Structures are given as C-alpha cells and as structure tokens.
Amino acid sequence: MKIIFAGTPEFAASALQALLDAGHEVVMVLTQPDRPAGRGMKLLASPVKQLAERHNITVYQPEKLRTAEQQAPLTAVDAEVMVVAAYGIILPQVVLDMPHLGCLNIHASLLPRWRGAAPIQRAIQAGDTETGITIMQMDAGLDTGAMLSRHAVPITNADSTRSLHDKLAEYGAQAIVAALQNLPLLQSNATPQPVAGVTYAEKIRKEEAGIDWQMPAADIVLRLRAFDPFPGCTTLHGDTLIKCWAGTASSEQGVPGTVLAVDAQGILVAAGKGAVRLTELQRPGAKRLGARDFLAGGKLQVGEILR
C-alpha cells in the first residue's frame, strides 16, 4: 500500500519499521523539525527521521500544515493512506481528506479513555490496570475518530512508562500492519467512540515532578512509575535536588517527608498515608543508582526531612 507516515518519537519509529518490514511503500515521512538536545544543544533528528533516512525515504518537516503551500508536497505523492503515530502536529481536515483511504492513528490507550498527549503516563498515574492500542480513523477532533480496532494490554505493578511504552510500541506496530491488511472491512465496521468514559491525558509538565509528601504513599509510587523516564520525580534534601526513580509503598507512619529508615533496601520516607521506600535515586550530575550505591555517595540520616 502507498503510505505517508507521520510520526516523531521511538513509539512511532517502531510502527514505521513494521510497515517497511511488511512490504508497504512508504512514499513520504512527516516528522517534526529537528530540535536542540543534549548539553551542547545541537539539532537532533527524530527517531522517525533517522529511520527514514536509513531507508532513503523522502522526509518532510514542516512546522505546521495550515497553508496550501505547506500541504502541497502531501498532495503530490498521491498516497492511498496516511498512518499517524505520535506526530505532535495538528492535521487540518483538508490534510485528513487527502489520502484516498483517509488517515489512521495509532493511539496508545483504549479509547475513549485517555485521549490526548500523554496516555501512557496518565494511565499509570491513575492506577489503571489495563490500557492498550486503538487504531482510529482520524477526524478533526482530539482523538475523537471512529475506532477500527482495539487491543488490550495489562499494566503490571512493575511497569513504568519506560517499560509500558516499549510494550505498546510493539503492539501498535503489529496492530497497524494487521489493520492495513483488512482496512476496507474495518472501515465499513468502524465503531464510533462512546460518550461515556472519556478522559483526557494532559501533557506532562516539568512542574509536576516535585513529590508532595502529604500525598498517600500509594499515589506517590504511581507517580514514580508514571514519570520514569520523564520528567522523573524530585525531592529536596537540604539544598540538593534528588531525583527519585523507583519505590514501593509501605504501611509505616510518620510526619510526612521524614526519613524513617535508611538501609541497603531503600530510604523509607513518611507520606500522608503510609510511607515510601525509595529504591532508585539520582544526585545532580550523577547516574541513577540503587539505594545501596546511592547511600555510599552521601548519607541520609533518620529523622531528616525531605521536601
């Protein structure tokens, strides 16, 4: 099938690779413009662009797709379908209507739950036990299009956004290949999204990183899992900002933020209800470390207050 592919991060690159492996003709890749990254703030190509260039696929990187001039390269390739995965740029209706079979989106949730920018993180943060992949026929709304297929994926207590992302990327890649094999049938039986059960996954903000030790321990642990690898949860030990990457909830009680115990198994900190045993931490400029190695680089004392 003759495809335009639109996507930017690793999640999307997995789907692009699967489409290429399945023998589809990807005639153009849309991806966001190169962005500054790293300490040197050098321009970095997206994972999707890097993959496209390795396969000699035409790459188009507009800032927007609002004008006829910006849209002209898409019209010229005369694609049968556009596949969209975490592209990050709004597609106006005129673009959605360009491919003969429309635009399909690989969305990392079981719609209508968690429409929006951060469905993986918000599902973990909310304590959901299940998420999945929805292949959707795109319309001009925010993830409001009719559903062609849904594929459930369990969320385990061991999952962080990092691990769940990788699972969903694999499922999404498989799901879009399967959808294209049966596209006319799926489109004729597309299911409108129900009104009931709609939730929105707002973009993760760096300001959410700070741990509020007044929260219940179970909710703090969910945030640790949801914010790994970005933005990471943080707490202050004196004037030092420590990133907290992993932990478990415990039933111990104390004044919120107080260090209750320090040992090789972790740093036990009182929360609003229960306590959190922090098991993986990181000092500024250092690597992520397990509790034992972290403590070797500088002690925390029982009774100290984290904030």
Tab-separated table of C-alpha atoms in Angstrom:
chain	number	residue	atom	x	y	z
A	1	MET	CA	0.000	0.000	0.000
A	2	LYS	CA	1.217	3.519	-0.810
A	3	ILE	CA	1.606	5.298	2.539
A	4	ILE	CA	2.505	8.660	4.029
A	5	PHE	CA	3.781	8.068	7.551
A	6	ALA	CA	3.605	10.846	10.166
A	7	GLY	CA	5.378	10.403	13.489
A	8	THR	CA	8.256	11.600	15.614
A	9	PRO	CA	9.446	9.549	18.664
A	10	GLU	CA	10.581	5.950	19.182
A	11	PHE	CA	6.964	4.814	19.587
A	12	ALA	CA	6.312	5.909	16.001
A	13	ALA	CA	9.597	4.527	14.669
A	14	SER	CA	8.535	1.024	15.755
A	15	ALA	CA	5.413	1.310	13.614
A	16	LEU	CA	7.321	2.681	10.629
A	17	GLN	CA	9.756	-0.231	10.778
A	18	ALA	CA	6.877	-2.709	10.898
A	19	LEU	CA	5.246	-1.143	7.838
A	20	LEU	CA	8.515	-1.357	5.926
A	21	ASP	CA	9.049	-4.967	7.011
A	22	ALA	CA	5.518	-5.780	5.805
A	23	GLY	CA	6.416	-4.544	2.311
A	24	HIS	CA	4.378	-1.333	2.221
A	25	GLU	CA	5.562	1.528	0.029
A	26	VAL	CA	6.208	4.471	2.348
A	27	VAL	CA	6.463	7.338	-0.102
A	28	MET	CA	6.930	10.143	2.431
A	29	VAL	CA	7.640	10.578	6.111
A	30	LEU	CA	6.352	13.583	8.035
A	31	THR	CA	8.149	14.321	11.276
A	32	GLN	CA	8.726	17.349	13.471
A	33	PRO	CA	11.650	19.677	12.721
A	34	ASP	CA	14.995	18.796	14.283
A	35	ARG	CA	15.173	20.102	17.867
A	36	PRO	CA	18.133	21.154	20.063
A	37	ALA	CA	19.058	18.398	22.518
A	38	GLY	CA	21.814	17.403	24.925
A	39	ARG	CA	24.310	19.582	26.756
A	40	GLY	CA	25.583	21.089	23.535
A	41	MET	CA	22.016	21.783	22.353
A	42	LYS	CA	22.856	20.507	18.884
A	43	LEU	CA	19.999	19.882	16.480
A	44	LEU	CA	18.865	16.275	16.742
A	45	ALA	CA	16.816	14.393	14.161
A	46	SER	CA	13.813	12.490	15.471
A	47	PRO	CA	13.959	8.669	15.659
A	48	VAL	CA	11.477	8.538	12.774
A	49	LYS	CA	13.634	10.797	10.594
A	50	GLN	CA	16.732	8.756	11.337
A	51	LEU	CA	14.940	5.549	10.340
A	52	ALA	CA	13.503	7.122	7.183
A	53	GLU	CA	16.895	8.357	6.068
A	54	ARG	CA	18.400	4.887	6.513
A	55	HIS	CA	15.750	3.639	4.069
A	56	ASN	CA	16.125	6.576	1.646
A	57	ILE	CA	12.554	7.758	2.215
A	58	THR	CA	11.659	11.382	1.487
A	59	VAL	CA	11.385	13.316	4.770
A	60	TYR	CA	9.211	16.415	5.127
A	61	GLN	CA	9.452	18.534	8.311
A	62	PRO	CA	7.010	21.447	8.254
A	63	GLU	CA	6.387	23.475	11.421
A	64	LYS	CA	2.667	23.461	10.582
A	65	LEU	CA	0.384	22.143	7.846
A	66	ARG	CA	-2.045	25.025	7.627
A	67	THR	CA	-1.373	26.592	4.236
A	68	ALA	CA	-1.766	25.262	0.707
A	69	GLU	CA	1.971	25.723	0.202
A	70	GLN	CA	2.753	23.596	3.276
A	71	GLN	CA	0.257	20.943	2.144
A	72	ALA	CA	1.385	20.748	-1.492
A	73	PRO	CA	4.104	18.067	-1.005
A	74	LEU	CA	1.488	15.739	0.513
A	75	THR	CA	-0.863	16.195	-2.424
A	76	ALA	CA	1.929	15.473	-4.886
A	77	VAL	CA	2.665	11.952	-3.613
A	78	ASP	CA	-0.960	10.791	-4.089
A	79	ALA	CA	-0.930	8.345	-1.152
A	80	GLU	CA	-3.595	5.723	-0.509
A	81	VAL	CA	-3.486	6.210	3.262
A	82	MET	CA	-1.656	8.203	5.934
A	83	VAL	CA	-0.568	6.457	9.130
A	84	VAL	CA	-0.076	8.746	12.126
A	85	ALA	CA	1.684	7.850	15.391
A	86	ALA	CA	2.660	10.473	17.984
A	87	TYR	CA	3.337	13.058	15.287
A	88	GLY	CA	2.771	16.084	17.515
A	89	ILE	CA	1.435	18.462	14.845
A	90	ILE	CA	-2.289	19.051	14.279
A	91	LEU	CA	-3.587	17.826	10.920
A	92	PRO	CA	-6.336	20.043	9.466
A	93	GLN	CA	-9.339	18.432	7.785
A	94	VAL	CA	-8.018	19.145	4.296
A	95	VAL	CA	-4.932	17.030	5.085
A	96	LEU	CA	-7.028	14.248	6.629
A	97	ASP	CA	-9.024	14.109	3.398
A	98	MET	CA	-6.023	13.918	1.053
A	99	PRO	CA	-5.259	10.153	1.101
A	100	HIS	CA	-7.841	8.041	-0.700
A	101	LEU	CA	-8.497	5.941	2.409
A	102	GLY	CA	-8.026	8.740	4.917
A	103	CYS	CA	-5.699	8.893	7.918
A	104	LEU	CA	-5.260	6.191	10.559
A	105	ASN	CA	-3.923	6.925	14.029
A	106	ILE	CA	-2.092	4.510	16.337
A	107	HIS	CA	-3.172	5.695	19.782
A	108	ALA	CA	-1.633	4.320	22.988
A	109	SER	CA	-4.805	3.805	25.022
A	110	LEU	CA	-8.153	2.080	24.873
A	111	LEU	CA	-10.198	4.977	23.584
A	112	PRO	CA	-12.198	6.877	24.665
A	113	ARG	CA	-10.105	6.686	27.854
A	114	TRP	CA	-7.032	8.890	27.758
A	115	ARG	CA	-7.419	10.969	24.668
A	116	GLY	CA	-4.584	13.454	24.303
A	117	ALA	CA	-0.841	13.855	24.603
A	118	ALA	CA	0.262	11.579	27.465
A	119	PRO	CA	-1.942	8.465	27.570
A	120	ILE	CA	0.745	6.092	28.853
A	121	GLN	CA	1.849	8.296	31.742
A	122	ARG	CA	-1.670	9.237	32.801
A	123	ALA	CA	-2.895	5.632	32.754
A	124	ILE	CA	-0.133	4.602	35.171
A	125	GLN	CA	-0.579	7.696	37.325
A	126	ALA	CA	-4.303	6.957	37.655
A	127	GLY	CA	-3.619	3.398	38.792
A	128	ASP	CA	-5.232	1.787	35.734
A	129	THR	CA	-4.676	-1.956	35.467
A	130	GLU	CA	-5.226	-2.070	31.711
A	131	THR	CA	-4.506	0.080	28.687
A	132	GLY	CA	-3.872	-0.772	25.062
A	133	ILE	CA	-3.728	0.314	21.440
A	134	THR	CA	-6.582	1.783	19.426
A	135	ILE	CA	-6.372	2.081	15.646
A	136	MET	CA	-8.589	5.040	14.834
A	137	GLN	CA	-9.897	6.654	11.660
A	138	MET	CA	-8.859	10.247	12.241
A	139	ASP	CA	-11.185	13.219	12.181
A	140	ALA	CA	-10.541	16.848	13.082
A	141	GLY	CA	-11.219	16.329	16.815
A	142	LEU	CA	-8.720	15.431	19.530
A	143	ASP	CA	-8.580	11.625	19.265
A	144	THR	CA	-12.328	11.509	18.622
A	145	GLY	CA	-12.436	9.430	15.421
A	146	ALA	CA	-14.173	6.105	14.880
A	147	MET	CA	-12.344	3.030	16.165
A	148	LEU	CA	-11.219	0.358	13.713
A	149	SER	CA	-9.620	-1.981	16.277
A	150	ARG	CA	-8.698	-2.091	19.985
A	151	HIS	CA	-6.016	-4.254	21.588
A	152	ALA	CA	-5.861	-4.509	25.397
A	153	VAL	CA	-2.538	-4.610	27.284
A	154	PRO	CA	-2.328	-5.191	31.071
A	155	ILE	CA	-0.451	-2.717	33.276
A	156	THR	CA	1.525	-4.582	35.930
A	157	ASN	CA	2.742	-3.192	39.248
A	158	ALA	CA	6.264	-3.404	37.844
A	159	ASP	CA	5.500	-1.225	34.819
A	160	SER	CA	6.877	2.273	34.463
A	161	THR	CA	6.179	4.497	31.498
A	162	ARG	CA	9.517	3.284	30.110
A	163	SER	CA	8.530	-0.403	30.086
A	164	LEU	CA	4.892	0.125	29.146
A	165	HIS	CA	5.894	2.386	26.264
A	166	ASP	CA	8.009	-0.406	24.797
A	167	LYS	CA	5.173	-2.940	25.100
A	168	LEU	CA	2.669	-0.583	23.492
A	169	ALA	CA	5.063	0.361	20.698
A	170	GLU	CA	5.328	-3.317	19.760
A	171	TYR	CA	1.566	-3.835	19.960
A	172	GLY	CA	0.951	-0.666	17.962
A	173	ALA	CA	3.315	-1.784	15.212
A	174	GLN	CA	1.571	-5.157	14.952
A	175	ALA	CA	-1.880	-3.585	15.097
A	176	ILE	CA	-1.349	-1.128	12.237
A	177	VAL	CA	0.044	-3.839	9.946
A	178	ALA	CA	-2.994	-6.008	10.711
A	179	ALA	CA	-5.367	-3.078	10.184
A	180	LEU	CA	-3.976	-2.310	6.732
A	181	GLN	CA	-4.416	-5.948	5.700
A	182	ASN	CA	-8.149	-5.712	6.469
A	183	LEU	CA	-8.743	-1.988	6.004
A	184	PRO	CA	-11.895	-1.985	3.805
A	185	LEU	CA	-13.656	-4.389	6.196
A	186	LEU	CA	-12.527	-2.478	9.293
A	187	GLN	CA	-13.609	0.854	7.834
A	188	SER	CA	-17.035	-0.493	6.909
A	189	ASN	CA	-17.469	-1.702	10.501
A	190	ALA	CA	-15.847	1.252	12.283
A	191	THR	CA	-17.239	1.908	15.760
A	192	PRO	CA	-17.935	5.492	16.898
A	193	GLN	CA	-16.408	6.271	20.264
A	194	PRO	CA	-18.926	6.231	23.119
A	195	VAL	CA	-19.620	9.428	25.027
A	196	ALA	CA	-19.293	7.646	28.367
A	197	GLY	CA	-15.794	7.030	29.710
A	198	VAL	CA	-13.978	9.915	28.011
A	199	THR	CA	-10.862	11.120	29.850
A	200	TYR	CA	-8.070	13.437	28.740
A	201	ALA	CA	-4.350	12.802	29.144
A	202	GLU	CA	-2.840	16.241	29.515
A	203	LYS	CA	0.784	16.751	28.534
A	204	ILE	CA	3.255	16.020	31.344
A	205	ARG	CA	4.724	19.228	32.763
A	206	LYS	CA	8.093	19.519	34.494
A	207	GLU	CA	6.304	21.327	37.317
A	208	GLU	CA	4.611	18.038	38.243
A	209	ALA	CA	7.928	16.419	39.147
A	210	GLY	CA	8.152	17.575	42.774
A	211	ILE	CA	6.976	14.971	45.308
A	212	ASP	CA	4.286	16.167	47.692
A	213	TRP	CA	4.951	14.048	50.766
A	214	GLN	CA	1.460	14.881	52.068
A	215	MET	CA	0.056	12.566	49.376
A	216	PRO	CA	-0.688	8.913	50.195
A	217	ALA	CA	2.290	6.633	49.654
A	218	ALA	CA	0.437	4.587	47.028
A	219	ASP	CA	-0.178	7.707	44.916
A	220	ILE	CA	3.463	8.787	45.177
A	221	VAL	CA	4.591	5.358	43.947
A	222	LEU	CA	2.231	5.652	40.970
A	223	ARG	CA	3.838	8.984	40.109
A	224	LEU	CA	7.329	7.472	40.377
A	225	ARG	CA	6.308	4.853	37.824
A	226	ALA	CA	4.434	7.294	35.581
A	227	PHE	CA	7.236	9.871	35.433
A	228	ASP	CA	10.024	7.431	34.502
A	229	PRO	CA	11.777	8.352	32.207
A	230	PHE	CA	10.329	11.912	32.056
A	231	PRO	CA	10.361	14.150	33.981
A	232	GLY	CA	11.337	11.991	36.968
A	233	CYS	CA	10.093	12.747	40.473
A	234	THR	CA	12.168	15.061	42.638
A	235	THR	CA	12.609	15.892	46.314
A	236	LEU	CA	14.907	18.248	48.201
A	237	HIS	CA	17.451	17.016	50.751
A	238	GLY	CA	18.667	20.299	52.171
A	239	ASP	CA	19.577	22.285	49.066
A	240	THR	CA	20.205	19.216	46.903
A	241	LEU	CA	17.574	18.225	44.395
A	242	ILE	CA	17.370	14.428	44.267
A	243	LYS	CA	15.578	12.534	41.519
A	244	CYS	CA	13.588	9.562	42.735
A	245	TRP	CA	13.031	6.891	40.107
A	246	ALA	CA	11.529	3.907	41.893
A	247	GLY	CA	9.993	2.904	45.183
A	248	THR	CA	7.385	0.831	46.974
A	249	ALA	CA	4.575	1.719	49.348
A	250	SER	CA	4.737	0.675	52.993
A	251	SER	CA	2.375	0.861	55.970
A	252	GLU	CA	4.751	2.696	58.337
A	253	GLN	CA	3.552	6.067	59.589
A	254	GLY	CA	5.282	9.320	60.481
A	255	VAL	CA	5.364	13.045	59.806
A	256	PRO	CA	5.211	13.442	56.003
A	257	GLY	CA	8.650	13.880	54.471
A	258	THR	CA	10.501	12.435	57.467
A	259	VAL	CA	13.176	9.803	56.808
A	260	LEU	CA	12.077	6.831	58.916
A	261	ALA	CA	14.774	4.305	57.991
A	262	VAL	CA	17.917	4.094	55.862
A	263	ASP	CA	19.405	0.780	54.763
A	264	ALA	CA	20.519	-1.163	51.710
A	265	GLN	CA	16.896	-1.940	50.803
A	266	GLY	CA	15.986	1.729	50.456
A	267	ILE	CA	15.244	5.040	52.096
A	268	LEU	CA	11.916	4.914	53.919
A	269	VAL	CA	10.122	8.278	53.873
A	270	ALA	CA	6.817	9.012	55.609
A	271	ALA	CA	3.939	10.122	53.407
A	272	GLY	CA	0.458	11.459	54.135
A	273	LYS	CA	-0.738	7.881	54.492
A	274	GLY	CA	1.892	5.166	54.850
A	275	ALA	CA	5.466	5.574	53.669
A	276	VAL	CA	7.530	5.188	50.500
A	277	ARG	CA	10.694	3.090	50.353
A	278	LEU	CA	12.806	4.793	47.684
A	279	THR	CA	14.919	2.193	45.891
A	280	GLU	CA	16.471	4.056	42.949
A	281	LEU	CA	17.726	7.637	43.161
A	282	GLN	CA	19.977	10.126	41.388
A	283	ARG	CA	22.015	13.132	42.525
A	284	PRO	CA	22.605	16.108	40.192
A	285	GLY	CA	25.160	15.237	37.525
A	286	ALA	CA	25.337	11.598	38.599
A	287	LYS	CA	23.858	8.321	37.363
A	288	ARG	CA	20.715	6.592	38.533
A	289	LEU	CA	21.693	4.288	41.383
A	290	GLY	CA	20.146	1.654	43.582
A	291	ALA	CA	19.695	2.683	47.209
A	292	ARG	CA	22.855	0.911	48.445
A	293	ASP	CA	25.140	2.654	45.930
A	294	PHE	CA	23.314	5.966	46.301
A	295	LEU	CA	23.863	5.960	50.066
A	296	ALA	CA	27.552	5.200	49.582
A	297	GLY	CA	27.883	8.611	47.929
A	298	GLY	CA	26.477	10.532	50.903
A	299	LYS	CA	24.431	9.616	53.930
A	300	LEU	CA	20.853	10.438	54.773
A	301	GLN	CA	20.015	10.318	58.460
A	302	VAL	CA	16.900	9.023	60.136
A	303	GLY	CA	14.822	11.991	61.228
A	304	GLU	CA	15.885	14.291	58.371
A	305	ILE	CA	13.107	15.968	56.389
A	306	LEU	CA	12.744	15.727	52.635
A	307	ARG	CA	10.623	18.340	50.933
